[in-house]
Each structure stands twice: as structure tokens, then as C-alpha cells.
PDB file of C-alpha atoms and ligand atoms in Angstrom:
ATOM      1  CA  MET V  60      17.298  28.888 -38.133  1.00  0.00           C
ATOM      2  CA  LEU V  61      19.291  32.207 -38.494  1.00  0.00           C
ATOM      3  CA  ALA V  62      22.720  32.055 -36.773  1.00  0.00           C
ATOM      4  CA  GLY V  63      22.634  33.319 -33.334  1.00  0.00           C
ATOM      5  CA  ALA V  64      18.559  33.439 -32.838  1.00  0.00           C
ATOM      6  CA  PRO V  65      17.668  32.134 -29.180  1.00  0.00           C
ATOM      7  CA  ALA V  66      16.847  28.154 -29.735  1.00  0.00           C
ATOM      8  CA  VAL V  67      13.956  28.805 -26.925  1.00  0.00           C
ATOM      9  CA  ALA V  68      12.020  31.124 -29.418  1.00  0.00           C
ATOM     10  CA  ALA V  69      10.784  28.092 -31.434  1.00  0.00           C
ATOM     11  CA  GLN V  70      10.182  25.959 -28.559  1.00  0.00           C
ATOM     12  CA  THR V  71       7.136  25.601 -26.498  1.00  0.00           C
ATOM     13  CA  PRO V  72       7.210  24.266 -22.589  1.00  0.00           C
ATOM     14  CA  PRO V  73       5.387  21.755 -21.498  1.00  0.00           C
ATOM     15  CA  VAL V  74       2.236  22.034 -19.782  1.00  0.00           C
ATOM     16  CA  PRO V  75       2.416  21.644 -16.246  1.00  0.00           C
ATOM     17  CA  ARG V  76       0.173  18.799 -14.770  1.00  0.00           C
ATOM     18  CA  GLU V  77      -2.297  19.246 -12.319  1.00  0.00           C
ATOM     19  CA  VAL V  78      -3.062  15.181 -11.539  1.00  0.00           C
ATOM     20  CA  GLU V  79      -0.627  14.296  -8.566  1.00  0.00           C
ATOM     21  CA  ASN V  80      -0.716  16.819  -5.391  1.00  0.00           C
ATOM     22  CA  GLY V  81       2.932  15.443  -4.794  1.00  0.00           C
ATOM     23  CA  GLY V  82       3.954  18.554  -2.772  1.00  0.00           C
ATOM     24  CA  THR V  83       5.737  19.860  -5.369  1.00  0.00           C
ATOM     25  CA  GLY V  84       3.334  23.003  -6.343  1.00  0.00           C
ATOM     26  CA  SER V  85       1.032  20.163  -8.660  1.00  0.00           C
ATOM     27  CA  VAL V  86      -2.444  20.527  -7.112  1.00  0.00           C
ATOM     28  CA  ALA V  87      -5.929  19.978  -8.256  1.00  0.00           C
ATOM     29  CA  TYR V  88      -8.745  18.438  -6.282  1.00  0.00           C
ATOM     30  CA  GLN V  89     -10.606  17.705  -9.158  1.00  0.00           C
ATOM     31  CA  VAL V  90      -8.477  14.610 -11.097  1.00  0.00           C
ATOM     32  CA  LYS V  91      -9.950  11.992 -13.886  1.00  0.00           C
ATOM     33  CA  PRO V  92      -8.655   8.812 -12.049  1.00  0.00           C
ATOM     34  CA  VAL V  93      -6.044   6.782 -14.402  1.00  0.00           C
ATOM     35  CA  ILE V  94      -7.236   3.226 -14.177  1.00  0.00           C
ATOM     36  CA  GLU V  95      -4.381   0.880 -14.043  1.00  0.00           C
ATOM     37  CA  ARG V  96      -4.968  -2.653 -15.965  1.00  0.00           C
ATOM     38  CA  ARG V  97      -2.952  -5.770 -15.639  1.00  0.00           C
ATOM     39  CA  GLN V  98      -0.038  -5.674 -17.261  1.00  0.00           C
ATOM     40  CA  SER V  99       1.791  -8.579 -19.300  1.00  0.00           C
ATOM     41  CA  GLY V 100       5.993  -9.092 -20.062  1.00  0.00           C
ATOM     42  CA  LYS V 101       6.886  -8.462 -16.006  1.00  0.00           C
ATOM     43  CA  PRO V 102       7.520  -4.646 -17.274  1.00  0.00           C
ATOM     44  CA  HIS V 103       8.492  -4.414 -13.303  1.00  0.00           C
ATOM     45  CA  ARG V 104      11.146  -6.499 -13.331  1.00  0.00           C
ATOM     46  CA  GLY V 105      13.846  -5.393 -11.227  1.00  0.00           C
ATOM     47  CA  LYS V 106      11.825  -2.966  -8.874  1.00  0.00           C
ATOM     48  CA  VAL V 107      11.198  -3.225  -4.941  1.00  0.00           C
ATOM     49  CA  LEU V 108       7.988  -2.344  -3.062  1.00  0.00           C
ATOM     50  CA  ALA V 109       7.456  -1.738   0.260  1.00  0.00           C
ATOM     51  CA  ALA V 110       4.140  -2.552   1.426  1.00  0.00           C
ATOM     52  CA  ILE V 111       3.862  -0.845   4.977  1.00  0.00           C
ATOM     53  CA  GLN V 112       1.164  -1.556   7.269  1.00  0.00           C
ATOM     54  CA  PRO V 113       0.451  -0.645  10.987  1.00  0.00           C
ATOM     55  CA  HIS V 114      -1.484  -3.820  11.549  1.00  0.00           C
ATOM     56  CA  CYS V 115      -1.427  -7.076  10.066  1.00  0.00           C
ATOM     57  CA  ASP V 116      -4.632  -6.642   8.140  1.00  0.00           C
ATOM     58  CA  ASP V 117      -4.167  -3.231   6.520  1.00  0.00           C
ATOM     59  CA  ILE V 118      -2.793  -4.046   3.522  1.00  0.00           C
ATOM     60  CA  PRO V 119      -4.132  -7.561   3.029  1.00  0.00           C
ATOM     61  CA  ILE V 120      -7.702  -5.506   3.104  1.00  0.00           C
ATOM     62  CA  PHE V 121      -6.986  -2.468   1.423  1.00  0.00           C
ATOM     63  CA  ALA V 122      -3.972  -2.884  -0.908  1.00  0.00           C
ATOM     64  CA  GLY V 123      -3.790  -6.804  -1.389  1.00  0.00           C
ATOM     65  CA  GLY V 124      -4.926  -6.884  -4.880  1.00  0.00           C
ATOM     66  CA  THR V 125      -2.310  -4.449  -5.833  1.00  0.00           C
ATOM     67  CA  VAL V 126       0.606  -5.888  -4.430  1.00  0.00           C
ATOM     68  CA  LEU V 127      -0.226  -9.423  -5.658  1.00  0.00           C
ATOM     69  CA  LYS V 128      -0.618  -7.599  -9.158  1.00  0.00           C
ATOM     70  CA  MET V 129       2.758  -5.767  -8.883  1.00  0.00           C
ATOM     71  CA  ILE V 130       4.280  -9.084  -7.599  1.00  0.00           C
ATOM     72  CA  ASP V 131       2.937 -10.875 -10.942  1.00  0.00           C
ATOM     73  CA  GLU V 132       4.350  -7.835 -12.941  1.00  0.00           C
ATOM     74  CA  GLY V 133       7.800  -8.582 -11.718  1.00  0.00           C
ATOM     75  CA  TYR V 134       8.018  -6.560  -8.526  1.00  0.00           C
ATOM     76  CA  SER V 135       9.921  -7.971  -5.679  1.00  0.00           C
ATOM     77  CA  GLY V 136       8.995  -6.720  -2.332  1.00  0.00           C
ATOM     78  CA  TYR V 137       8.753  -7.114   1.529  1.00  0.00           C
ATOM     79  CA  LEU V 138       6.147  -6.452   3.859  1.00  0.00           C
ATOM     80  CA  ILE V 139       6.805  -3.940   6.983  1.00  0.00           C
ATOM     81  CA  THR V 140       4.508  -4.186   9.924  1.00  0.00           C
ATOM     82  CA  MET V 141       4.986  -1.217  12.207  1.00  0.00           C
ATOM     83  CA  SER V 142       2.930  -2.174  15.550  1.00  0.00           C
ATOM     84  CA  ASP V 143       3.569  -5.064  17.517  1.00  0.00           C
ATOM     85  CA  ASP V 144      -0.472  -5.993  17.170  1.00  0.00           C
ATOM     86  CA  SER V 145      -1.198  -6.663  20.909  1.00  0.00           C
ATOM     87  CA  MET V 146      -4.023  -5.362  21.285  1.00  0.00           C
ATOM     88  CA  ALA V 147      -6.350  -6.587  18.458  1.00  0.00           C
ATOM     89  CA  GLY V 148      -7.341 -10.176  18.167  1.00  0.00           C
ATOM     90  CA  SER V 149      -8.329 -13.315  20.092  1.00  0.00           C
ATOM     91  CA  GLY V 150      -5.820 -15.264  22.548  1.00  0.00           C
ATOM     92  CA  SER V 151      -5.490 -15.597  26.683  1.00  0.00           C
ATOM     93  CA  GLY V 152      -3.804 -11.957  26.383  1.00  0.00           C
ATOM     94  CA  HIS V 153      -1.526  -9.965  25.304  1.00  0.00           C
ATOM     95  CA  GLY V 154       1.563 -12.304  24.585  1.00  0.00           C
ATOM     96  CA  GLU V 155      -0.156 -14.809  22.925  1.00  0.00           C
ATOM     97  CA  VAL V 156      -2.057 -12.061  20.401  1.00  0.00           C
ATOM     98  CA  VAL V 157       1.377 -10.533  19.575  1.00  0.00           C
ATOM     99  CA  LEU V 158       2.480 -14.237  18.566  1.00  0.00           C
ATOM    100  CA  LYS V 159      -0.623 -15.251  16.554  1.00  0.00           C
ATOM    101  CA  ASN V 160      -0.747 -12.283  15.026  1.00  0.00           C
ATOM    102  CA  GLU V 161       2.853 -12.432  14.262  1.00  0.00           C
ATOM    103  CA  LYS V 162       2.506 -16.018  12.637  1.00  0.00           C
ATOM    104  CA  ASP V 163      -0.632 -14.918  10.678  1.00  0.00           C
ATOM    105  CA  THR V 164       1.458 -11.647   9.130  1.00  0.00           C
ATOM    106  CA  ILE V 165       4.158 -14.249   7.946  1.00  0.00           C
ATOM    107  CA  GLU V 166       1.597 -16.421   6.212  1.00  0.00           C
ATOM    108  CA  VAL V 167       0.306 -12.905   4.798  1.00  0.00           C
ATOM    109  CA  ALA V 168       3.722 -11.908   3.182  1.00  0.00           C
ATOM    110  CA  LYS V 169       4.224 -15.550   2.021  1.00  0.00           C
ATOM    111  CA  ARG V 170       0.449 -15.384   0.386  1.00  0.00           C
ATOM    112  CA  MET V 171       1.153 -12.368  -1.260  1.00  0.00           C
ATOM    113  CA  GLY V 172       4.822 -13.939  -2.443  1.00  0.00           C
ATOM    114  CA  LEU V 173       6.848 -11.296  -0.775  1.00  0.00           C
ATOM    115  CA  LYS V 174      10.360 -12.003   0.547  1.00  0.00           C
ATOM    116  CA  ASP V 175      10.079 -11.276   4.173  1.00  0.00           C
ATOM    117  CA  ALA V 176       8.091  -9.698   6.991  1.00  0.00           C
ATOM    118  CA  ILE V 177       9.717  -7.121   8.743  1.00  0.00           C
ATOM    119  CA  PHE V 178       8.475  -6.220  12.133  1.00  0.00           C
ATOM    120  CA  LEU V 179       9.081  -2.839  13.798  1.00  0.00           C
ATOM    121  CA  ASN V 180       7.258  -3.608  17.061  1.00  0.00           C
ATOM    122  CA  TYR V 181       5.851   0.161  17.888  1.00  0.00           C
ATOM    123  CA  PRO V 182       3.124   0.038  20.895  1.00  0.00           C
ATOM    124  CA  ASN V 183      -0.372  -0.776  19.059  1.00  0.00           C
ATOM    125  CA  HIS V 184      -2.950   1.988  19.314  1.00  0.00           C
ATOM    126  CA  ASN V 185      -0.137   3.989  21.050  1.00  0.00           C
ATOM    127  CA  MET V 186       2.044   5.262  18.240  1.00  0.00           C
ATOM    128  CA  ASP V 187       1.235   8.812  18.523  1.00  0.00           C
ATOM    129  CA  ALA V 188       3.403   9.043  21.943  1.00  0.00           C
ATOM    130  CA  TRP V 189       6.587   7.746  19.702  1.00  0.00           C
ATOM    131  CA  PRO V 190       9.034  10.064  18.164  1.00  0.00           C
ATOM    132  CA  ILE V 191       7.925  10.161  14.797  1.00  0.00           C
ATOM    133  CA  ILE V 192      11.711  11.073  13.955  1.00  0.00           C
ATOM    134  CA  GLU V 193      12.834   7.898  15.496  1.00  0.00           C
ATOM    135  CA  ILE V 194      10.373   6.216  13.203  1.00  0.00           C
ATOM    136  CA  ARG V 195      11.375   7.942  10.233  1.00  0.00           C
ATOM    137  CA  ALA V 196      14.790   7.189  10.727  1.00  0.00           C
ATOM    138  CA  ARG V 197      14.276   3.206  10.661  1.00  0.00           C
ATOM    139  CA  LEU V 198      12.274   3.770   7.512  1.00  0.00           C
ATOM    140  CA  VAL V 199      14.979   5.671   5.621  1.00  0.00           C
ATOM    141  CA  PHE V 200      17.648   3.128   6.576  1.00  0.00           C
ATOM    142  CA  LEU V 201      15.392   0.118   5.516  1.00  0.00           C
ATOM    143  CA  PHE V 202      14.464   2.340   1.913  1.00  0.00           C
ATOM    144  CA  ARG V 203      18.301   2.236   1.501  1.00  0.00           C
ATOM    145  CA  ALA V 204      18.533  -1.186   2.708  1.00  0.00           C
ATOM    146  CA  LEU V 205      16.379  -2.702   0.399  1.00  0.00           C
ATOM    147  CA  GLN V 206      16.183  -0.274  -2.388  1.00  0.00           C
ATOM    148  CA  VAL V 207      13.079   0.404  -2.498  1.00  0.00           C
ATOM    149  CA  ASP V 208      11.348   2.064  -5.316  1.00  0.00           C
ATOM    150  CA  THR V 209       7.781   1.955  -4.542  1.00  0.00           C
ATOM    151  CA  VAL V 210       5.917   2.263  -1.389  1.00  0.00           C
ATOM    152  CA  LEU V 211       1.977   1.307  -0.547  1.00  0.00           C
ATOM    153  CA  VAL V 212       0.973   2.819   3.022  1.00  0.00           C
ATOM    154  CA  TYR V 213      -2.115   4.730   4.466  1.00  0.00           C
ATOM    155  CA  ASP V 214      -2.306   8.421   2.832  1.00  0.00           C
ATOM    156  CA  PRO V 215      -1.244  11.003   5.189  1.00  0.00           C
ATOM    157  CA  SER V 216      -3.289  13.388   3.532  1.00  0.00           C
ATOM    158  CA  ALA V 217      -7.242  11.388   4.243  1.00  0.00           C
ATOM    159  CA  LEU V 218      -9.492  13.094   5.829  1.00  0.00           C
ATOM    160  CA  TYR V 219     -11.235  11.433   9.188  1.00  0.00           C
ATOM    161  CA  GLU V 220      -8.713   8.881   9.711  1.00  0.00           C
ATOM    162  CA  ARG V 221      -8.760   8.536  13.892  1.00  0.00           C
ATOM    163  CA  ASN V 222      -6.557   5.535  14.617  1.00  0.00           C
ATOM    164  CA  PRO V 223      -2.881   7.305  15.549  1.00  0.00           C
ATOM    165  CA  ASP V 224      -1.135   4.153  14.549  1.00  0.00           C
ATOM    166  CA  HIS V 225      -2.546   4.850  10.541  1.00  0.00           C
ATOM    167  CA  TYR V 226      -2.003   8.583  10.647  1.00  0.00           C
ATOM    168  CA  VAL V 227       1.530   8.581  12.603  1.00  0.00           C
ATOM    169  CA  THR V 228       2.552   5.293  10.232  1.00  0.00           C
ATOM    170  CA  ALA V 229       1.475   7.414   7.005  1.00  0.00           C
ATOM    171  CA  ARG V 230       3.658  10.569   8.064  1.00  0.00           C
ATOM    172  CA  ALA V 231       6.748   8.616   9.221  1.00  0.00           C
ATOM    173  CA  VAL V 232       6.712   6.990   5.672  1.00  0.00           C
ATOM    174  CA  GLU V 233       5.979  10.287   3.804  1.00  0.00           C
ATOM    175  CA  TRP V 234       8.903  11.971   4.395  1.00  0.00           C
ATOM    176  CA  ALA V 235      11.463   9.254   5.297  1.00  0.00           C
ATOM    177  CA  ALA V 236      10.414   8.543   1.235  1.00  0.00           C
ATOM    178  CA  ALA V 237      11.315  12.035   0.659  1.00  0.00           C
ATOM    179  CA  ILE V 238      14.894  12.185   2.483  1.00  0.00           C
ATOM    180  CA  ALA V 239      16.120   8.722   1.592  1.00  0.00           C
ATOM    181  CA  GLY V 240      17.633   9.621  -1.508  1.00  0.00           C
ATOM    182  CA  ALA V 241      19.033  12.755  -0.139  1.00  0.00           C
ATOM    183  CA  GLN V 242      23.129  13.125   0.444  1.00  0.00           C
ATOM    184  CA  TRP V 243      23.024  14.824   3.659  1.00  0.00           C
ATOM    185  CA  ASP V 244      20.243  12.788   6.062  1.00  0.00           C
ATOM    186  CA  TYR V 245      21.995  10.170   8.056  1.00  0.00           C
ATOM    187  CA  PRO V 246      25.536  10.258   6.581  1.00  0.00           C
ATOM    188  CA  GLU V 247      26.651   7.409   8.887  1.00  0.00           C
ATOM    189  CA  HIS V 248      24.514   5.119   6.592  1.00  0.00           C
ATOM    190  CA  PHE V 249      26.760   5.595   4.001  1.00  0.00           C
ATOM    191  CA  LYS V 250      30.258   5.325   6.021  1.00  0.00           C
ATOM    192  CA  ALA V 251      28.347   1.412   6.526  1.00  0.00           C
ATOM    193  CA  GLY V 252      27.843   0.927   2.686  1.00  0.00           C
ATOM    194  CA  LEU V 253      24.339   2.104   2.243  1.00  0.00           C
ATOM    195  CA  LYS V 254      24.160   4.551  -0.823  1.00  0.00           C
ATOM    196  CA  PRO V 255      20.974   7.262  -1.055  1.00  0.00           C
ATOM    197  CA  HIS V 256      17.784   5.440  -2.119  1.00  0.00           C
ATOM    198  CA  ALA V 257      14.451   6.891  -2.612  1.00  0.00           C
ATOM    199  CA  PRO V 258      11.347   5.345  -3.735  1.00  0.00           C
ATOM    200  CA  ARG V 259       9.837   7.038  -6.595  1.00  0.00           C
ATOM    201  CA  GLU V 260       6.466   6.038  -6.568  1.00  0.00           C
ATOM    202  CA  ARG V 261       3.731   5.531  -4.022  1.00  0.00           C
ATOM    203  CA  TYR V 262       0.330   4.062  -3.490  1.00  0.00           C
ATOM    204  CA  TYR V 263      -1.530   5.748  -0.763  1.00  0.00           C
ATOM    205  CA  PHE V 264      -4.773   4.223   0.579  1.00  0.00           C
ATOM    206  CA  GLY V 265      -7.278   5.545   2.958  1.00  0.00           C
ATOM    207  CA  ARG V 266     -10.092   4.830   5.240  1.00  0.00           C
ATOM    208  CA  GLY V 267     -11.733   8.119   4.886  1.00  0.00           C
ATOM    209  CA  PRO V 268     -12.229  10.739   1.620  1.00  0.00           C
ATOM    210  CA  GLN V 269      -9.033  10.884  -0.306  1.00  0.00           C
ATOM    211  CA  LEU V 270      -8.251  12.358  -3.238  1.00  0.00           C
ATOM    212  CA  VAL V 271      -7.991   9.342  -5.779  1.00  0.00           C
ATOM    213  CA  ASN V 272      -6.041   9.725  -9.008  1.00  0.00           C
ATOM    214  CA  ARG V 273      -5.851   6.156  -9.568  1.00  0.00           C
ATOM    215  CA  VAL V 274      -7.960   2.923  -9.919  1.00  0.00           C
ATOM    216  CA  VAL V 275      -6.411  -0.619  -9.652  1.00  0.00           C
ATOM    217  CA  ASP V 276      -8.185  -3.319 -11.479  1.00  0.00           C
ATOM    218  CA  ILE V 277      -7.463  -6.110  -9.332  1.00  0.00           C
ATOM    219  CA  SER V 278     -10.301  -8.378 -11.156  1.00  0.00           C
ATOM    220  CA  ASP V 279      -7.887 -11.081 -11.806  1.00  0.00           C
ATOM    221  CA  PHE V 280      -6.233 -11.141  -8.451  1.00  0.00           C
ATOM    222  CA  MET V 281      -9.297 -11.126  -6.174  1.00  0.00           C
ATOM    223  CA  ASP V 282      -9.568 -14.721  -5.315  1.00  0.00           C
ATOM    224  CA  GLN V 283      -5.767 -14.724  -4.334  1.00  0.00           C
ATOM    225  CA  LYS V 284      -6.580 -11.064  -2.218  1.00  0.00           C
ATOM    226  CA  VAL V 285      -9.040 -13.546  -0.281  1.00  0.00           C
ATOM    227  CA  ASN V 286      -6.950 -16.126   0.011  1.00  0.00           C
ATOM    228  CA  VAL V 287      -4.398 -13.548   1.535  1.00  0.00           C
ATOM    229  CA  ASN V 288      -7.164 -11.954   3.775  1.00  0.00           C
ATOM    230  CA  LEU V 289      -7.962 -15.368   4.933  1.00  0.00           C
ATOM    231  CA  ALA V 290      -4.577 -15.760   6.496  1.00  0.00           C
ATOM    232  CA  ASN V 291      -5.399 -13.044   9.183  1.00  0.00           C
ATOM    233  CA  VAL V 292      -7.474 -15.364  11.477  1.00  0.00           C
ATOM    234  CA  THR V 293      -6.504 -13.914  14.788  1.00  0.00           C
ATOM    235  CA  GLN V 294      -7.718 -10.362  13.615  1.00  0.00           C
ATOM    236  CA  GLY V 295      -9.080  -8.697  10.847  1.00  0.00           C
ATOM    237  CA  PRO V 296     -12.801  -9.034   8.859  1.00  0.00           C
ATOM    238  CA  SER V 297     -11.883 -12.307   6.932  1.00  0.00           C
ATOM    239  CA  GLY V 298     -10.559 -15.329   9.010  1.00  0.00           C
ATOM    240  CA  ASN V 299     -13.323 -17.907   9.714  1.00  0.00           C
ATOM    241  CA  THR V 300     -15.669 -15.442  10.103  1.00  0.00           C
ATOM    242  CA  GLY V 301     -17.754 -17.305   7.145  1.00  0.00           C
ATOM    243  CA  ALA V 302     -17.556 -20.434   8.910  1.00  0.00           C
ATOM    244  CA  ARG V 303     -18.756 -18.894  12.357  1.00  0.00           C
ATOM    245  CA  LEU V 304     -21.762 -17.416  10.231  1.00  0.00           C
ATOM    246  CA  ARG V 305     -22.399 -20.725   8.626  1.00  0.00           C
ATOM    247  CA  LYS V 306     -22.809 -22.322  12.020  1.00  0.00           C
ATOM    248  CA  ARG V 307     -25.002 -19.779  13.640  1.00  0.00           C
ATOM    249  CA  LEU V 308     -27.469 -20.388  11.002  1.00  0.00           C
ATOM    250  CA  ALA V 309     -27.167 -24.185  10.894  1.00  0.00           C
ATOM    251  CA  ASP V 310     -28.217 -23.858  14.689  1.00  0.00           C
ATOM    252  CA  LYS V 311     -31.109 -22.031  13.593  1.00  0.00           C
ATOM    253  CA  LYS V 312     -31.821 -24.799  10.659  1.00  0.00           C
ATOM    254  CA  LYS V 313     -31.045 -22.080   8.026  1.00  0.00           C
ATOM    255  CA  ARG V 314     -28.326 -21.596   5.713  1.00  0.00           C
ATOM    256  CA  LEU V 315     -27.171 -19.014   2.896  1.00  0.00           C
ATOM    257  CA  PRO V 316     -26.482 -20.297  -0.637  1.00  0.00           C
ATOM    258  CA  LEU V 317     -24.088 -17.707  -1.142  1.00  0.00           C
ATOM    259  CA  LEU V 318     -21.972 -19.443   1.344  1.00  0.00           C
ATOM    260  CA  GLY V 319     -21.648 -22.954   0.094  1.00  0.00           C
ATOM    261  CA  ASP V 320     -21.564 -26.257   1.431  1.00  0.00           C
ATOM    262  CA  THR V 321     -18.294 -26.051   3.569  1.00  0.00           C
ATOM    263  CA  ASP V 322     -16.309 -23.969   5.913  1.00  0.00           C
ATOM    264  CA  ASP V 323     -13.788 -23.158   3.448  1.00  0.00           C
ATOM    265  CA  SER V 324     -16.377 -21.905   0.602  1.00  0.00           C
ATOM    266  CA  ALA V 325     -18.226 -20.071   3.626  1.00  0.00           C
ATOM    267  CA  ASN V 326     -15.008 -18.140   4.705  1.00  0.00           C
ATOM    268  CA  ARG V 327     -13.935 -17.392   0.930  1.00  0.00           C
ATOM    269  CA  GLN V 328     -17.397 -16.291  -0.177  1.00  0.00           C
ATOM    270  CA  TYR V 329     -17.846 -14.309   3.242  1.00  0.00           C
ATOM    271  CA  THR V 330     -14.645 -12.516   2.505  1.00  0.00           C
ATOM    272  CA  LYS V 331     -15.080 -11.842  -1.087  1.00  0.00           C
ATOM    273  CA  TYR V 332     -18.539 -10.546  -0.868  1.00  0.00           C
ATOM    274  CA  PHE V 333     -19.120  -8.926   2.417  1.00  0.00           C
ATOM    275  CA  ALA V 334     -15.542  -8.292   4.499  1.00  0.00           C
ATOM    276  CA  LEU V 335     -13.865  -7.227   1.013  1.00  0.00           C
ATOM    277  CA  SER V 336     -17.246  -5.845  -0.544  1.00  0.00           C
ATOM    278  CA  ARG V 337     -15.346  -2.071  -0.862  1.00  0.00           C
ATOM    279  CA  ASP V 338     -13.415  -3.616  -3.931  1.00  0.00           C
ATOM    280  CA  ARG V 339     -16.943  -4.352  -5.756  1.00  0.00           C
ATOM    281  CA  VAL V 340     -18.067  -1.049  -5.006  1.00  0.00           C
ATOM    282  CA  HIS V 341     -15.090   0.706  -6.338  1.00  0.00           C
ATOM    283  CA  GLY V 342     -14.768  -1.727  -9.508  1.00  0.00           C
ATOM    284  CA  GLN V 343     -18.493  -1.269 -10.762  1.00  0.00           C
ATOM    285  CA  ALA V 344     -18.090   2.949 -10.426  1.00  0.00           C
ATOM    286  CA  HIS V 345     -15.347   2.431 -13.088  1.00  0.00           C
ATOM    287  CA  GLY V 346     -16.871  -0.247 -14.797  1.00  0.00           C
ATOM    288  CA  LEU V 347     -14.900  -3.007 -13.172  1.00  0.00           C
ATOM    289  CA  GLN V 348     -15.340  -6.259 -11.403  1.00  0.00           C
ATOM    290  CA  PHE V 349     -13.118  -5.475  -8.591  1.00  0.00           C
ATOM    291  CA  ALA V 350     -10.784  -2.596  -7.854  1.00  0.00           C
ATOM    292  CA  GLU V 351      -8.566  -0.505  -5.521  1.00  0.00           C
ATOM    293  CA  PRO V 352      -8.354   3.101  -5.299  1.00  0.00           C
ATOM    294  CA  PHE V 353      -5.466   5.142  -4.478  1.00  0.00           C
ATOM    295  CA  HIS V 354      -3.949   8.506  -4.165  1.00  0.00           C
ATOM    296  CA  TYR V 355      -0.646   7.804  -6.904  1.00  0.00           C
ATOM    297  CA  ILE V 356       2.135   9.806  -6.695  1.00  0.00           C
ATOM    298  CA  GLY V 357       5.098   9.277  -9.552  1.00  0.00           C
ATOM    299  CA  PRO V 358       8.257  10.829 -10.065  1.00  0.00           C
ATOM    300  CA  ASP V 359       8.167  14.262  -9.830  1.00  0.00           C
ATOM    301  CA  GLU V 360      11.037  15.330 -12.493  1.00  0.00           C
ATOM    302  CA  SER V 361       9.703  13.347 -15.451  1.00  0.00           C
ATOM    303  CA  ASP V 362       7.707  16.035 -17.157  1.00  0.00           C
ATOM    304  CA  PHE V 363      10.952  18.291 -17.176  1.00  0.00           C
ATOM    305  CA  ASP V 364      13.663  15.330 -17.861  1.00  0.00           C
ATOM    306  CA  ALA V 365      11.420  14.485 -21.114  1.00  0.00           C
ATOM    307  CA  TYR V 366      11.250  17.770 -22.340  1.00  0.00           C
ATOM    308  CA  VAL V 367      15.073  18.719 -21.983  1.00  0.00           C
ATOM    309  CA  GLU V 368      15.877  15.247 -23.847  1.00  0.00           C
ATOM    310  CA  LYS V 369      13.399  16.151 -26.520  1.00  0.00           C
ATOM    311  CA  ASN V 370      14.447  19.746 -26.608  1.00  0.00           C
ATOM    312  CA  ALA V 371      18.017  20.158 -25.891  1.00  0.00           C
ATOM    313  CA  VAL V 372      20.141  21.281 -29.119  1.00  0.00           C
ATOM    314  CA  PRO V 373      23.862  21.219 -29.448  1.00  0.00           C
ATOM    315  CA  LEU V 374      25.375  24.518 -28.832  1.00  0.00           C
TER     316      LEU V 374
HETATM  317 ZN1  LIG R 209      -4.898  -0.762  10.970  1.00  0.00          ZN
END
């Protein structure tokens, strides 16, 4: 190269990605989903996940397989439940329903291999009455204190979500994750010894239409996912539903061979093939046995950092 010639002339800037919709100008509705398969060798060792749910059955149903896969691949993690779960499930009244759901949730966290279950206790079915900024502040604290690298939560941009606990949680997490790494937000945290720390990866799941760019193959973890969902006996579509169905049929002198011969097999089979049937549908659409779809948002700057690393030259 001639002395004094501008180095940039010989370099081609990277092609911008249009796959994420991460809120930084990368936009596209037409994306080919990445299939995320099981990885060996604990590639995520040292990373921390937060599985965040408004109610005790949300993570088990929509992301339980992915959480199990992440833990298997080296993550450690926490389950954060936002509502007090006082409005759904069996019990003699609100108090008993709350207690039973709380116990179920602790068991769910254990079966997923998570370190702890944290309860923020917002009013079930009424989270839209609560100031979102207060919810966000608590999440920023938790992301910094627990050093959370990856969040799993409802998609704040999914369509037709009608449950306020779901969309308020999603929106609170979205911006908490954005500012937890900033130096000027909640400076009192730093006086107490915390440091800015932001989750860099997000797995958003939705009940309505959403932009799916990541499909996680959970085939190897499906039976474990069933076991996690069975822990939610107070509410949710799983629990003892299979056994109850078996009993109803037996009362009419009938049986479903698919449910097997015991209450336990009935619960497991019902959960695997009916309560969680969407996992089979999503899997088959991508040539997999069972899968969970997500809108995935990864680290923002990686293309640019990689470009600088590769192309920066000595002065
Ligand atoms: Zn829910």
C-alpha cells in the first residue's frame, strides 16, 4: 500500500443484519429462523439466566424445555415470578391458592435445576394498575445483583396478548434489561456495591402471533419438561389432568391406550401429547420432534466489534 493512502479504501464494511428487531434499527418481518440445537461441552458455563414469568405456569409451558437445555449446557439461573398467583387454581380461598401456587413454583424451579425462586408478589390479573417504573426498578436491581446475562420472558411486541400480567411483565423486563447496564440509572445501587450489568440475550415467547427468528430443539428435554409441568398441580393445564381424564373414562367403562395403565403415566402422557401439543406442532414444522419458538435478541454490537477486531490496522 502507498504511504499515506487511506486504509479504508481497501476495506468493505460489514453487511448489516436484518434479523433481530432489537430496537436498534435492525428490522425485518421476513426472517429464516435459526434452529438452536443441543450443544455439548458446557458452552454456557459461567453465564446466568433469569426465567421471568407473571404466573407459575408460564415458563414451564412456553420455555421450560429451553431453560432445561440451557442449564444442561452450563448456565445457572433463577426463576422470578411477578404476580402473587392469587387468582388461579384450586383451594379454599385466595390465601390457600397463593400458598399452593407458591409451593408448586418452588418445586418447578427445583425440577428445572434453578438456584432459587424469587417472588415479587404483584396483584394477579391486575398488574396493569401498578406503576411499571416501580416494577422495572426492582428488575434492574435483580439483574445487577444476580449478574443476569440472559432473560426468558413474554414477548413485549407479540400481538393479541390480552392478559395484563403478561404484557406488563414483558414491557417492564424489556426496558429493565436495556438500562441495567447503564451508568446513570439508579446510582444508589453502585453506592451499595453493585455494578452496571445488563442481560445481553433475550428469548421472548408469545401466545399470539410474534416474529420468530429462533427455534430451540427441545426433543432431548421433552420428558423433563413434562416433569416440570407436572409440578404445577394447583393451576395450569398439566398437574393431575391426565389422571382425572383416566378416572372419568373408567367411570364409563372406557380407557385411552395412549394414557397407559397408571395415574402417573396418564398425567405424563396427557401433558406430553395434549397439554404441550404446541411443542410437537412447532417441532414438526422444522423437522424436529419437539421445539419451542422464540423471538431472540442477541448482543447489539457484535458485528461492529468483530469488524474492528478484524480490520483495525496500526497507525
Ligand atoms: Zn400467565
